[in-house]
JSON list of C-alpha atoms in Angstrom, two decimals:
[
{"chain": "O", "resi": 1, "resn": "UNK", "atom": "CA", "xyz": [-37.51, -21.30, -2.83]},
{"chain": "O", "resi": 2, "resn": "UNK", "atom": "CA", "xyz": [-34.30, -22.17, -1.33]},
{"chain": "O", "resi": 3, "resn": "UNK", "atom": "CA", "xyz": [-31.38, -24.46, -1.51]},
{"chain": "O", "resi": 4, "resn": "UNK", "atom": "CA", "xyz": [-29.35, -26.06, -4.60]},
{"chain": "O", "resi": 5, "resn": "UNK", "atom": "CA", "xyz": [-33.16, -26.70, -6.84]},
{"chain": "O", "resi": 6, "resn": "UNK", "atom": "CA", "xyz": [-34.73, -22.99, -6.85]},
{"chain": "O", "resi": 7, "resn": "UNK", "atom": "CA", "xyz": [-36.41, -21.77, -9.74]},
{"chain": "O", "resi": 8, "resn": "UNK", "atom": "CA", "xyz": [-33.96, -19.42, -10.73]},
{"chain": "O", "resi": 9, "resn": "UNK", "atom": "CA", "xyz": [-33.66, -17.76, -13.99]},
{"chain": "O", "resi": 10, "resn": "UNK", "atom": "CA", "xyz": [-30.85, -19.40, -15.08]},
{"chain": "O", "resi": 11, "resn": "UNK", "atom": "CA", "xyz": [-32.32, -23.33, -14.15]},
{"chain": "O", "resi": 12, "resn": "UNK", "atom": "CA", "xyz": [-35.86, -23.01, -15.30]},
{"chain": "O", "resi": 13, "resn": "UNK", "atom": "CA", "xyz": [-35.03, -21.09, -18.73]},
{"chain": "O", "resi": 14, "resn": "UNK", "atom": "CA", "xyz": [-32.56, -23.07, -20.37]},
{"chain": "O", "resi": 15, "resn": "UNK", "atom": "CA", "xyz": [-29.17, -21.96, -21.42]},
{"chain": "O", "resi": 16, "resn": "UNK", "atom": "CA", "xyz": [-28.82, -18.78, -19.45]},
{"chain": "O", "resi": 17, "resn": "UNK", "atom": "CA", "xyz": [-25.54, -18.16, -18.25]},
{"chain": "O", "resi": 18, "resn": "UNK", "atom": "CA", "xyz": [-24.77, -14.99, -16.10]},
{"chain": "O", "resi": 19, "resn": "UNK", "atom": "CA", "xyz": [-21.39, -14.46, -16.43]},
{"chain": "O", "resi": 20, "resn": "UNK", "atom": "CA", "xyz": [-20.09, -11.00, -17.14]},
{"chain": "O", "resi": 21, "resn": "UNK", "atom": "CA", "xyz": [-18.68, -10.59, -20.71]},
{"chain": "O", "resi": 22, "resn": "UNK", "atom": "CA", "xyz": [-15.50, -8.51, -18.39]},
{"chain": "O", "resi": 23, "resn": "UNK", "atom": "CA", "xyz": [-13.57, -8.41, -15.56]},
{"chain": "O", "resi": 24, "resn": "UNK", "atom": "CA", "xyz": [-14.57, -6.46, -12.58]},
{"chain": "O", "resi": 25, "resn": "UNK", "atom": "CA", "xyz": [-11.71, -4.40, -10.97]},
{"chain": "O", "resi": 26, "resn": "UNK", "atom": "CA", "xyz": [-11.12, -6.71, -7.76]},
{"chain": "O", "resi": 27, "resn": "UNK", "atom": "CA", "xyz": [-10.82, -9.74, -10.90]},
{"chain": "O", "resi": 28, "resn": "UNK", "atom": "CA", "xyz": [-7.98, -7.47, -12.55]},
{"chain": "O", "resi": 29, "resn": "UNK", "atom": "CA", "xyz": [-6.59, -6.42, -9.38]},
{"chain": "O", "resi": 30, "resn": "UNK", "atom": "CA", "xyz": [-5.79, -10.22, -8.56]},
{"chain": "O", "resi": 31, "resn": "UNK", "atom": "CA", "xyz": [-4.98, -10.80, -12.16]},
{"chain": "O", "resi": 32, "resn": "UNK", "atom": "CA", "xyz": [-2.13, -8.60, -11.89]},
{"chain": "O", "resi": 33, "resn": "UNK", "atom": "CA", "xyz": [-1.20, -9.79, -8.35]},
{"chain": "O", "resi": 34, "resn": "UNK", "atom": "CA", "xyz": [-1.14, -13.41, -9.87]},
{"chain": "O", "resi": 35, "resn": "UNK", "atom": "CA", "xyz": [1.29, -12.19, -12.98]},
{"chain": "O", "resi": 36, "resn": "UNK", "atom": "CA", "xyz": [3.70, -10.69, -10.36]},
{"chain": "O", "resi": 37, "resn": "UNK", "atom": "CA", "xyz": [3.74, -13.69, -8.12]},
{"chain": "O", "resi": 38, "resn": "UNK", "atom": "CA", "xyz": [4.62, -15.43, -11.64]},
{"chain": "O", "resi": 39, "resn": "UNK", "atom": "CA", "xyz": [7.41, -12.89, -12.20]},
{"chain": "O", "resi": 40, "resn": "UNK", "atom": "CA", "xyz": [8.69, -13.11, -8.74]},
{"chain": "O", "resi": 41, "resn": "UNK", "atom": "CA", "xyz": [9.00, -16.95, -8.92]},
{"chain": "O", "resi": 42, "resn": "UNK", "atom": "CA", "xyz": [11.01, -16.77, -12.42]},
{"chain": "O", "resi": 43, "resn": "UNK", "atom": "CA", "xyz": [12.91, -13.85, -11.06]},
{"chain": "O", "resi": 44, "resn": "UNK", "atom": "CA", "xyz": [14.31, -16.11, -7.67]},
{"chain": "O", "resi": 45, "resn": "UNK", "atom": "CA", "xyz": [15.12, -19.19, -9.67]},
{"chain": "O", "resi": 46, "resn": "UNK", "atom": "CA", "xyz": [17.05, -16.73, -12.21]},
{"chain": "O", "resi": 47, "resn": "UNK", "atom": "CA", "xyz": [18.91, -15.28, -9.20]},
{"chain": "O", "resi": 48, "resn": "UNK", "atom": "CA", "xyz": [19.31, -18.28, -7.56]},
{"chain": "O", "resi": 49, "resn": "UNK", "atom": "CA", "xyz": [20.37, -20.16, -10.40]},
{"chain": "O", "resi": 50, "resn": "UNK", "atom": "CA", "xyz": [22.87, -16.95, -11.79]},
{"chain": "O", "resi": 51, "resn": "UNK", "atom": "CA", "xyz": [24.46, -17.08, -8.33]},
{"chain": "O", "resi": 52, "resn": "UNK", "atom": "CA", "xyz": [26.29, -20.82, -9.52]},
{"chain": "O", "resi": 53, "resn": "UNK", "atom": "CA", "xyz": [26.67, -19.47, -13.25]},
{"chain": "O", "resi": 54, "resn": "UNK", "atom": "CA", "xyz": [23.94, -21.83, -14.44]},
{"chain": "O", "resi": 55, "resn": "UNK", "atom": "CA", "xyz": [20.97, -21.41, -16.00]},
{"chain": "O", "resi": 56, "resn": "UNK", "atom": "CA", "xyz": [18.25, -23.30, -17.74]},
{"chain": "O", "resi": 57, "resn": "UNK", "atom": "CA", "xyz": [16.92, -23.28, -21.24]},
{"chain": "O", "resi": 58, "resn": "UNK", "atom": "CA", "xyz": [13.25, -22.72, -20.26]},
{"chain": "O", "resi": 59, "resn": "UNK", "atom": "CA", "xyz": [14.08, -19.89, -17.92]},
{"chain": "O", "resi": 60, "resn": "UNK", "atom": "CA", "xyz": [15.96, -18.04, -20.61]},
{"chain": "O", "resi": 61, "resn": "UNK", "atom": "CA", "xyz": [13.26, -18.35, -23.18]},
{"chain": "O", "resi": 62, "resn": "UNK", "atom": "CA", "xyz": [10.68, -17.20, -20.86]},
{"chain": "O", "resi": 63, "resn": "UNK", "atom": "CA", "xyz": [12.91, -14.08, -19.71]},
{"chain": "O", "resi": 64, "resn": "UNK", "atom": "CA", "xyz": [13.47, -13.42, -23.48]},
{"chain": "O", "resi": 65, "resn": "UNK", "atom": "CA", "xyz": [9.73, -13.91, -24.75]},
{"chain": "O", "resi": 66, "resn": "UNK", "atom": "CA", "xyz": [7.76, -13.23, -22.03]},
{"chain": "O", "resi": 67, "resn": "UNK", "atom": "CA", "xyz": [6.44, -9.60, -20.76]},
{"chain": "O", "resi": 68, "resn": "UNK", "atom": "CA", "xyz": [6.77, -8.95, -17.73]},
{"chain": "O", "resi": 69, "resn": "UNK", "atom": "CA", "xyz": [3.24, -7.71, -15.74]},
{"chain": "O", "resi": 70, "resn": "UNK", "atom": "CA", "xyz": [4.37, -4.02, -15.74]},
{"chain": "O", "resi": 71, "resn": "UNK", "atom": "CA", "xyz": [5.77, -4.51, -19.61]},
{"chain": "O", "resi": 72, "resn": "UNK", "atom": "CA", "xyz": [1.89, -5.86, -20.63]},
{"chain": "O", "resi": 73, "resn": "UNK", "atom": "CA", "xyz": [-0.84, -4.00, -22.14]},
{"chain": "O", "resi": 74, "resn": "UNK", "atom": "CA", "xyz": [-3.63, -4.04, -20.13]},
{"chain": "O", "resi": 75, "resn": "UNK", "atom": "CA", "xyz": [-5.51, -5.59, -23.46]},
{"chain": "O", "resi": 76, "resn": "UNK", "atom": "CA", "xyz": [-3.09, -8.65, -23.31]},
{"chain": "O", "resi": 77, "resn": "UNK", "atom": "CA", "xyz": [-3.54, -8.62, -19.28]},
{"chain": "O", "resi": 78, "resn": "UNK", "atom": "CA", "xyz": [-7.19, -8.83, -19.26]},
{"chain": "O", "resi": 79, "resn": "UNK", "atom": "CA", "xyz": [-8.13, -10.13, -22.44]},
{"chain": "O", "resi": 80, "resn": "UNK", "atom": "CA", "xyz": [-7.20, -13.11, -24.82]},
{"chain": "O", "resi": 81, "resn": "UNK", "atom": "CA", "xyz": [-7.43, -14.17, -28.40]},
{"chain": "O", "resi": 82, "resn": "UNK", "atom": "CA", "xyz": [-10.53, -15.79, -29.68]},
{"chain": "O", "resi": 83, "resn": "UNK", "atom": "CA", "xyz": [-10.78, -16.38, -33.69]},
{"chain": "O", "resi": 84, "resn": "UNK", "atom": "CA", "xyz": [-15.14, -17.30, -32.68]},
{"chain": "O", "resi": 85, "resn": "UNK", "atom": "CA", "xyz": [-15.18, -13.52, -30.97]},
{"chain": "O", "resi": 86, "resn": "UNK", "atom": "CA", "xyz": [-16.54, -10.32, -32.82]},
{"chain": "O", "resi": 87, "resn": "UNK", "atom": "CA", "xyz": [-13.00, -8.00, -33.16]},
{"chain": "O", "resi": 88, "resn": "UNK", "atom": "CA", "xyz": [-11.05, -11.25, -32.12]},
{"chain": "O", "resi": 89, "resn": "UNK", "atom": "CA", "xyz": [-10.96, -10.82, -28.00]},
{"chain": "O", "resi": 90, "resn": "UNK", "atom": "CA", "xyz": [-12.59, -12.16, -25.56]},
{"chain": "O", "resi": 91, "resn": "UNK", "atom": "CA", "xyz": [-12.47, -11.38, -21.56]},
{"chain": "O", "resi": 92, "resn": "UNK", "atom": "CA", "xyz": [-9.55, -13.53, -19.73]},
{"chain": "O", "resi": 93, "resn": "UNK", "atom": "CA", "xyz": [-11.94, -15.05, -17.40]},
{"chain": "O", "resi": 94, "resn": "UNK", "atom": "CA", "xyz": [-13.88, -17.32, -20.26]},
{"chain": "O", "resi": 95, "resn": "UNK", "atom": "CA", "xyz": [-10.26, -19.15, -20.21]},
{"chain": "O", "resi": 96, "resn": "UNK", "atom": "CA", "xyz": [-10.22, -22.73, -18.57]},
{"chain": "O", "resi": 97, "resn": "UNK", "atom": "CA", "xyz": [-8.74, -22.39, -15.51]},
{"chain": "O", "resi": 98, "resn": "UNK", "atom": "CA", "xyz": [-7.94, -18.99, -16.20]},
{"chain": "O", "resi": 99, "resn": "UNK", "atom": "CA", "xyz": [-6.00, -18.24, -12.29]},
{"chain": "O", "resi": 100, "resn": "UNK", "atom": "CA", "xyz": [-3.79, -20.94, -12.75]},
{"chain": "O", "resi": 101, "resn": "UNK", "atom": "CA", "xyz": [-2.06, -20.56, -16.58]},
{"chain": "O", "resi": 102, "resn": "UNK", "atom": "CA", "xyz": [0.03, -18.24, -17.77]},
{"chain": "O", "resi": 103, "resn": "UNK", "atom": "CA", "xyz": [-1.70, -16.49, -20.92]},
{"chain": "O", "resi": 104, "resn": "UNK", "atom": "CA", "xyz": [0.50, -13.68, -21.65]},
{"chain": "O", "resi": 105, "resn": "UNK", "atom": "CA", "xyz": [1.18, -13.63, -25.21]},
{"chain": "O", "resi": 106, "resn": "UNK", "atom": "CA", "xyz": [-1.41, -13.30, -28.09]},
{"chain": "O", "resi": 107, "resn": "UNK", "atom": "CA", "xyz": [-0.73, -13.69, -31.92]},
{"chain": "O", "resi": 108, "resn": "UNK", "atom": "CA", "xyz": [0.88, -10.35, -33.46]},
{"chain": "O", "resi": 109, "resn": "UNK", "atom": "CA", "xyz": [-1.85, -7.56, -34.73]},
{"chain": "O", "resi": 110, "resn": "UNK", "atom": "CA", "xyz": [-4.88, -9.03, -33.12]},
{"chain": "B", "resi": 1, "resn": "UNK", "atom": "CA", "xyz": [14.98, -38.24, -2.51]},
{"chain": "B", "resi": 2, "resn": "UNK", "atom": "CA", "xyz": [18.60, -39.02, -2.03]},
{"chain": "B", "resi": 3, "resn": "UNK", "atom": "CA", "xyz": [19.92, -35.32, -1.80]},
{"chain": "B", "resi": 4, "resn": "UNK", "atom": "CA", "xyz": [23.40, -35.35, -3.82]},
{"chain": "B", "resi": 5, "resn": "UNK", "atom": "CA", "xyz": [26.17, -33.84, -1.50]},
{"chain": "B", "resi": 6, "resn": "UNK", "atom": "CA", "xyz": [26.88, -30.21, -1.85]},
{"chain": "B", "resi": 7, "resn": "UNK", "atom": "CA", "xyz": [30.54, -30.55, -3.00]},
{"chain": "B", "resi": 8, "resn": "UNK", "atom": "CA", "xyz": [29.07, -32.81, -6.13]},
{"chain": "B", "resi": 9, "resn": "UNK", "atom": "CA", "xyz": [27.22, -30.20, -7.02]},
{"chain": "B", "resi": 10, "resn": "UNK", "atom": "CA", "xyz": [28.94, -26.64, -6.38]},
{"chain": "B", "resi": 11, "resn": "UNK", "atom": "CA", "xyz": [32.40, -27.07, -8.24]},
{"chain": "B", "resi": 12, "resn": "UNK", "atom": "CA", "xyz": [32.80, -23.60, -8.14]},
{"chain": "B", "resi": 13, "resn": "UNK", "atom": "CA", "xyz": [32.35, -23.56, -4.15]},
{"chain": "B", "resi": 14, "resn": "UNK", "atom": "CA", "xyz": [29.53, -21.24, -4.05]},
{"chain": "B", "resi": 15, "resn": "UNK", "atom": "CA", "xyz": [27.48, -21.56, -0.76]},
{"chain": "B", "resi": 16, "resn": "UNK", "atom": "CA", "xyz": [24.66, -24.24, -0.84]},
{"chain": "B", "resi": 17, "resn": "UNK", "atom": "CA", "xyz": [21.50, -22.92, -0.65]},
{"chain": "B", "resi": 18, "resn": "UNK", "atom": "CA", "xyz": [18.15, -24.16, -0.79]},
{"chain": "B", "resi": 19, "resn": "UNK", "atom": "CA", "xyz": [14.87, -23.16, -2.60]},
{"chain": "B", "resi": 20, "resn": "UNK", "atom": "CA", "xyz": [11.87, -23.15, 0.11]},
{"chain": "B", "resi": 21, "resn": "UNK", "atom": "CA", "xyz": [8.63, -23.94, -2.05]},
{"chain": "B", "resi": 22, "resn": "UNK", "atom": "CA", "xyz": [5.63, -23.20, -0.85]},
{"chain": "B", "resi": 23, "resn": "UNK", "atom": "CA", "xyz": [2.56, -24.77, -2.69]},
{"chain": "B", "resi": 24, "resn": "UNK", "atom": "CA", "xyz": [-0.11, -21.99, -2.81]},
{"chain": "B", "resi": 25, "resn": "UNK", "atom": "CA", "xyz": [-2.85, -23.29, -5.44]},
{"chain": "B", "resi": 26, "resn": "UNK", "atom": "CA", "xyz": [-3.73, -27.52, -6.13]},
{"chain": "B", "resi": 27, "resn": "UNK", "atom": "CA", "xyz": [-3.41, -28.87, -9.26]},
{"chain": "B", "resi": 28, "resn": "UNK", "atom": "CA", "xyz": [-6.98, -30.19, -8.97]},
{"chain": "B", "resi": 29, "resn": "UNK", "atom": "CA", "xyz": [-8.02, -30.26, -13.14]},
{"chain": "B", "resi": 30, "resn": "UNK", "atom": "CA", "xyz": [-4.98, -29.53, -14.14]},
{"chain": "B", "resi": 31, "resn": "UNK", "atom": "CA", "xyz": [-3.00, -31.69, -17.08]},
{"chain": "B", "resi": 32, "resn": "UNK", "atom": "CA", "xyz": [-1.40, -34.50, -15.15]},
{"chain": "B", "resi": 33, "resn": "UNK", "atom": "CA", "xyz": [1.95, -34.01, -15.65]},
{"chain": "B", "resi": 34, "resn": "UNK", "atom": "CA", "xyz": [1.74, -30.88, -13.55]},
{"chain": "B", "resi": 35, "resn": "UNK", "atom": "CA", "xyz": [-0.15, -32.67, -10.60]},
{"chain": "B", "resi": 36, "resn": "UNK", "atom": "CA", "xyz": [2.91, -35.28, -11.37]},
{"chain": "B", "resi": 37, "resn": "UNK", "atom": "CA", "xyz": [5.65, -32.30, -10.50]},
{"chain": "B", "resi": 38, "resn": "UNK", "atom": "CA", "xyz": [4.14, -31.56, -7.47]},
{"chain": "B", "resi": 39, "resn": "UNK", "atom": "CA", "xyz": [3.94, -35.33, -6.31]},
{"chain": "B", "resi": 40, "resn": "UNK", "atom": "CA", "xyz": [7.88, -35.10, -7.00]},
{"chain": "B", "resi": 41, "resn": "UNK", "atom": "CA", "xyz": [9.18, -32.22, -5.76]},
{"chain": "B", "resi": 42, "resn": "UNK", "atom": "CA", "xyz": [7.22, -33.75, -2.26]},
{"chain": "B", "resi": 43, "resn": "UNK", "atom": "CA", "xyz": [3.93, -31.47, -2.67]},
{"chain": "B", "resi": 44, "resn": "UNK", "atom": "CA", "xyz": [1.43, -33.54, -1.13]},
{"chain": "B", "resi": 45, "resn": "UNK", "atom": "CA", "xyz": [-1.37, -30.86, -0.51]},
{"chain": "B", "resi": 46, "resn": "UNK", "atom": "CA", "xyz": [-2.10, -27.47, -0.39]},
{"chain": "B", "resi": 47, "resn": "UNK", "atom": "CA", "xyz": [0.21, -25.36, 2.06]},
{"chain": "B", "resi": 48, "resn": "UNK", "atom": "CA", "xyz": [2.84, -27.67, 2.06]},
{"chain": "B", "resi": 49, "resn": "UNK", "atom": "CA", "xyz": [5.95, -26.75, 2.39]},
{"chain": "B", "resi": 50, "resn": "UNK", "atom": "CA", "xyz": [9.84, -28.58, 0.96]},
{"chain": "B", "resi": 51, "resn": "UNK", "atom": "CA", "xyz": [13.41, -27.28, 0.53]},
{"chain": "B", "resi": 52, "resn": "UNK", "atom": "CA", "xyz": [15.15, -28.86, -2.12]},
{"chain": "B", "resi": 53, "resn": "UNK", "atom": "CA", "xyz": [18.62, -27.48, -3.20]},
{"chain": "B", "resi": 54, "resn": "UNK", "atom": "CA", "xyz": [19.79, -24.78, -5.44]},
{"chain": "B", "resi": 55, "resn": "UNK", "atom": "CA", "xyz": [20.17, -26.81, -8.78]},
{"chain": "B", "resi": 56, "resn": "UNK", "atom": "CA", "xyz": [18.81, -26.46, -12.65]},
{"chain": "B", "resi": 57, "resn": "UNK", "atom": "CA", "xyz": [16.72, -29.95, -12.14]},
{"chain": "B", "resi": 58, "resn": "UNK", "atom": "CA", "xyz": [15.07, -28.35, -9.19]},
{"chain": "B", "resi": 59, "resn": "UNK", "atom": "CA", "xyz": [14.81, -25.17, -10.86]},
{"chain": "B", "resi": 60, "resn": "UNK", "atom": "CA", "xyz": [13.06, -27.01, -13.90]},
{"chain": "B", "resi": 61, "resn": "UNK", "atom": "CA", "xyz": [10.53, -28.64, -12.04]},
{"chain": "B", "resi": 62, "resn": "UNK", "atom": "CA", "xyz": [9.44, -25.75, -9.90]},
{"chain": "B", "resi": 63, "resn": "UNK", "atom": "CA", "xyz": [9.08, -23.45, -13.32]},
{"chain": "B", "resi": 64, "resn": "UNK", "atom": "CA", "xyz": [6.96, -26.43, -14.26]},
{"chain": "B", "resi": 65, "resn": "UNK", "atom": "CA", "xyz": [4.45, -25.13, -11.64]},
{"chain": "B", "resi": 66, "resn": "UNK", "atom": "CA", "xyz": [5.17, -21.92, -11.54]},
{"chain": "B", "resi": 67, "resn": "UNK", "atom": "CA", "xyz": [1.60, -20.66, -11.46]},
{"chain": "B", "resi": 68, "resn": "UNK", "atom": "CA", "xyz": [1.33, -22.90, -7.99]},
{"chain": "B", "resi": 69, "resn": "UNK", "atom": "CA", "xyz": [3.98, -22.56, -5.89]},
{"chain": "B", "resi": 70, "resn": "UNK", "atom": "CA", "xyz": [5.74, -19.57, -4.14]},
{"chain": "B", "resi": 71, "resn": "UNK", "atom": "CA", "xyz": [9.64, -19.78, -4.09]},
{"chain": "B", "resi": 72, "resn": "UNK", "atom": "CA", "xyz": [12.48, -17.94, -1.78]},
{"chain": "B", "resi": 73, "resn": "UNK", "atom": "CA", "xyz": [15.80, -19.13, -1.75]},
{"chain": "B", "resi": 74, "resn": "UNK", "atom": "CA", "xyz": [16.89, -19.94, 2.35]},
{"chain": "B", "resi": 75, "resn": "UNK", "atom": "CA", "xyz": [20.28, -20.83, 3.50]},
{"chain": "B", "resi": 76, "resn": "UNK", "atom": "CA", "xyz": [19.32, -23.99, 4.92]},
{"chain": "B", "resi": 77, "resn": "UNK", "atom": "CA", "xyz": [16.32, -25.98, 5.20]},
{"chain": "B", "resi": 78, "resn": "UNK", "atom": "CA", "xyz": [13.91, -25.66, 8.46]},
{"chain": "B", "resi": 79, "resn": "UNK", "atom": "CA", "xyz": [13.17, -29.12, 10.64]},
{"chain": "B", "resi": 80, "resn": "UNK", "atom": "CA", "xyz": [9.66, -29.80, 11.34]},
{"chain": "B", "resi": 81, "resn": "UNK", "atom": "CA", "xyz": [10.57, -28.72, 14.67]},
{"chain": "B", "resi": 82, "resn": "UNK", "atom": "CA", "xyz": [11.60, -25.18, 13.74]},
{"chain": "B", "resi": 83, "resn": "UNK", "atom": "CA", "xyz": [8.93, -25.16, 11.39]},
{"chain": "B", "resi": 84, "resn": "UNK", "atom": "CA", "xyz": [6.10, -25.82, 14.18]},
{"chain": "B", "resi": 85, "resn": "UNK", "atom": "CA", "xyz": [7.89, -23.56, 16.74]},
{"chain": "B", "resi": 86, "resn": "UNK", "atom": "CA", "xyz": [7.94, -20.78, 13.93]},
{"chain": "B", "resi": 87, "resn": "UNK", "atom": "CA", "xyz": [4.48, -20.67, 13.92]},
{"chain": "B", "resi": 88, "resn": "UNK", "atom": "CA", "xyz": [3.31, -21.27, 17.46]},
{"chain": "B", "resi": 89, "resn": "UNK", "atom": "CA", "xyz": [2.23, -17.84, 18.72]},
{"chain": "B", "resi": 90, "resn": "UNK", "atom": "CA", "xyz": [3.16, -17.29, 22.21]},
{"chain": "B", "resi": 91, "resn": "UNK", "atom": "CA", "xyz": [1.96, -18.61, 25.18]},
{"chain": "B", "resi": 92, "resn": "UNK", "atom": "CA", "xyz": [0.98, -14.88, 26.58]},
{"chain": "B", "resi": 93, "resn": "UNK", "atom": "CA", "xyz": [2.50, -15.91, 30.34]},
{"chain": "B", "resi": 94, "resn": "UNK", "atom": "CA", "xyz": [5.63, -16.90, 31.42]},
{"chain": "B", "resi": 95, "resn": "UNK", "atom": "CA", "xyz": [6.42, -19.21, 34.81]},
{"chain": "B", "resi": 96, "resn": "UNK", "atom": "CA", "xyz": [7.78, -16.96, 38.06]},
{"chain": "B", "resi": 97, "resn": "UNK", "atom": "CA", "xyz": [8.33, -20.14, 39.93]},
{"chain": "B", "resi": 98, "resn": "UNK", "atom": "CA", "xyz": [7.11, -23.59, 39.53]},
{"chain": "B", "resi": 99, "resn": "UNK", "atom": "CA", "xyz": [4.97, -24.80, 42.41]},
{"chain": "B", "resi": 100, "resn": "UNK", "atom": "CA", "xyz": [6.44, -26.25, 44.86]},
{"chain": "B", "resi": 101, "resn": "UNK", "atom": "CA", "xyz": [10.06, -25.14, 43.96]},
{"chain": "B", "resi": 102, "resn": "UNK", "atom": "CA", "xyz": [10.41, -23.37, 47.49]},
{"chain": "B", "resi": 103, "resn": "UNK", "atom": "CA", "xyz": [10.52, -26.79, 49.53]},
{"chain": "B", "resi": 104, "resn": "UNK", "atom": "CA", "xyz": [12.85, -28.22, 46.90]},
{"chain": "B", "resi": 105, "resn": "UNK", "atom": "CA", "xyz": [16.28, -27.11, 48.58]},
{"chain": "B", "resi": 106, "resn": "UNK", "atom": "CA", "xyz": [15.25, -28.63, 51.90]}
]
């Protein structure tokens, strides 16, 4: 009845995987906080960097590619390409490791 | 790490300063290069704290791991010391008179 063996649904029928096909408000809430902490890191070694005149490749193609969190769309904030997924999306939290990449960018008219 | 002296690396004589990184997430299943970063920038574990100096190699390797780490850029780098007495709370009393202290001029 208890501990890591129960009957539950998901152990005694099979594959049944309860995840929730989206985010819940608190996961989005973080999301966001995550993509600013990103932006805030990039943003200091810019500054710090700018301060001696240098600079590094890397940082400069990030600042030129990359949206920013408030630039994004919430689709591309919440959601990611998936050619397997019905109208091409799926929810950000079926990425590996999805807290600790930065997924930002998605291909052009999907 | 042998930290290069400030003069070899500010020609222009800007003022050295130092990036305090602060690692906030492990790179437990991560690729291993980026568990590698953190082993070189001095990351041993989670909450760890280094100050390395203001330079594009530095700057490289934390944007390696940016997802990880939290970054401010400090004057100078904090001793263990004044790391430990920055977060001791305090004591909630302070000493009127040690005991004894009266029969000490005699």
């Amino acid at each position: 009845m208890f501990g890591p063996f129960r009957a539950t649904q998901s152990l005694s029928v099979g594959l049944l995987w309860k995840i929730p096909w989206r985010l819940s408000p608190t996961q989005k809430a973080r999301q966001r906080k995550r993509l600013r902490r990103v932006d805030d890191v990039v943003a200091t070694l810019d500054h710090a960097l700018a301060k001696l005149r240098m600079s590094t490749k890397k940082l400069e193609r990030w600042k030129e590619e990359m949206p920013r969190e408030e630039e994004m769309l919430p689709k591309d904030k919440y959601t990611v390409f998936d050619r397997k997924e019905k109208k091409y999306r799926k929810a950000l939290h079926k990425l590996p490791k999805w807290t600790r990449v930065s997924q930002r960018l998605n291909p052009p008219g999907f | 790490m042998p930290r290069p002296s400030p003069k070899a690396l500010n020609p222009l004589r800007a003022p050295q300063s130092y990036f305090r990184i602060y690692l906030r997430r492990s790179a437990i299943g991560l690729p291993a290069k980026q568990a590698g970063v953190l082993d070189a920038l001095g990351l041993r574990r989670r909450t760890a704290t280094v100050y390395h100096p203001v330079t594009p190699d530095v700057a490289g390797q934390i944007f390696r791991v940016k997802e990880l780490v939290d970054v401010e850029e400090v004057d100078r780098p904090l001793d263990k010391k004044e790391i430990k007495a920055r977060r001791t709370p305090a004591t909630g009393y302070y000493v009127e008179s040690r005991a004894g202290s009266a029969w000490a001029d005699e």
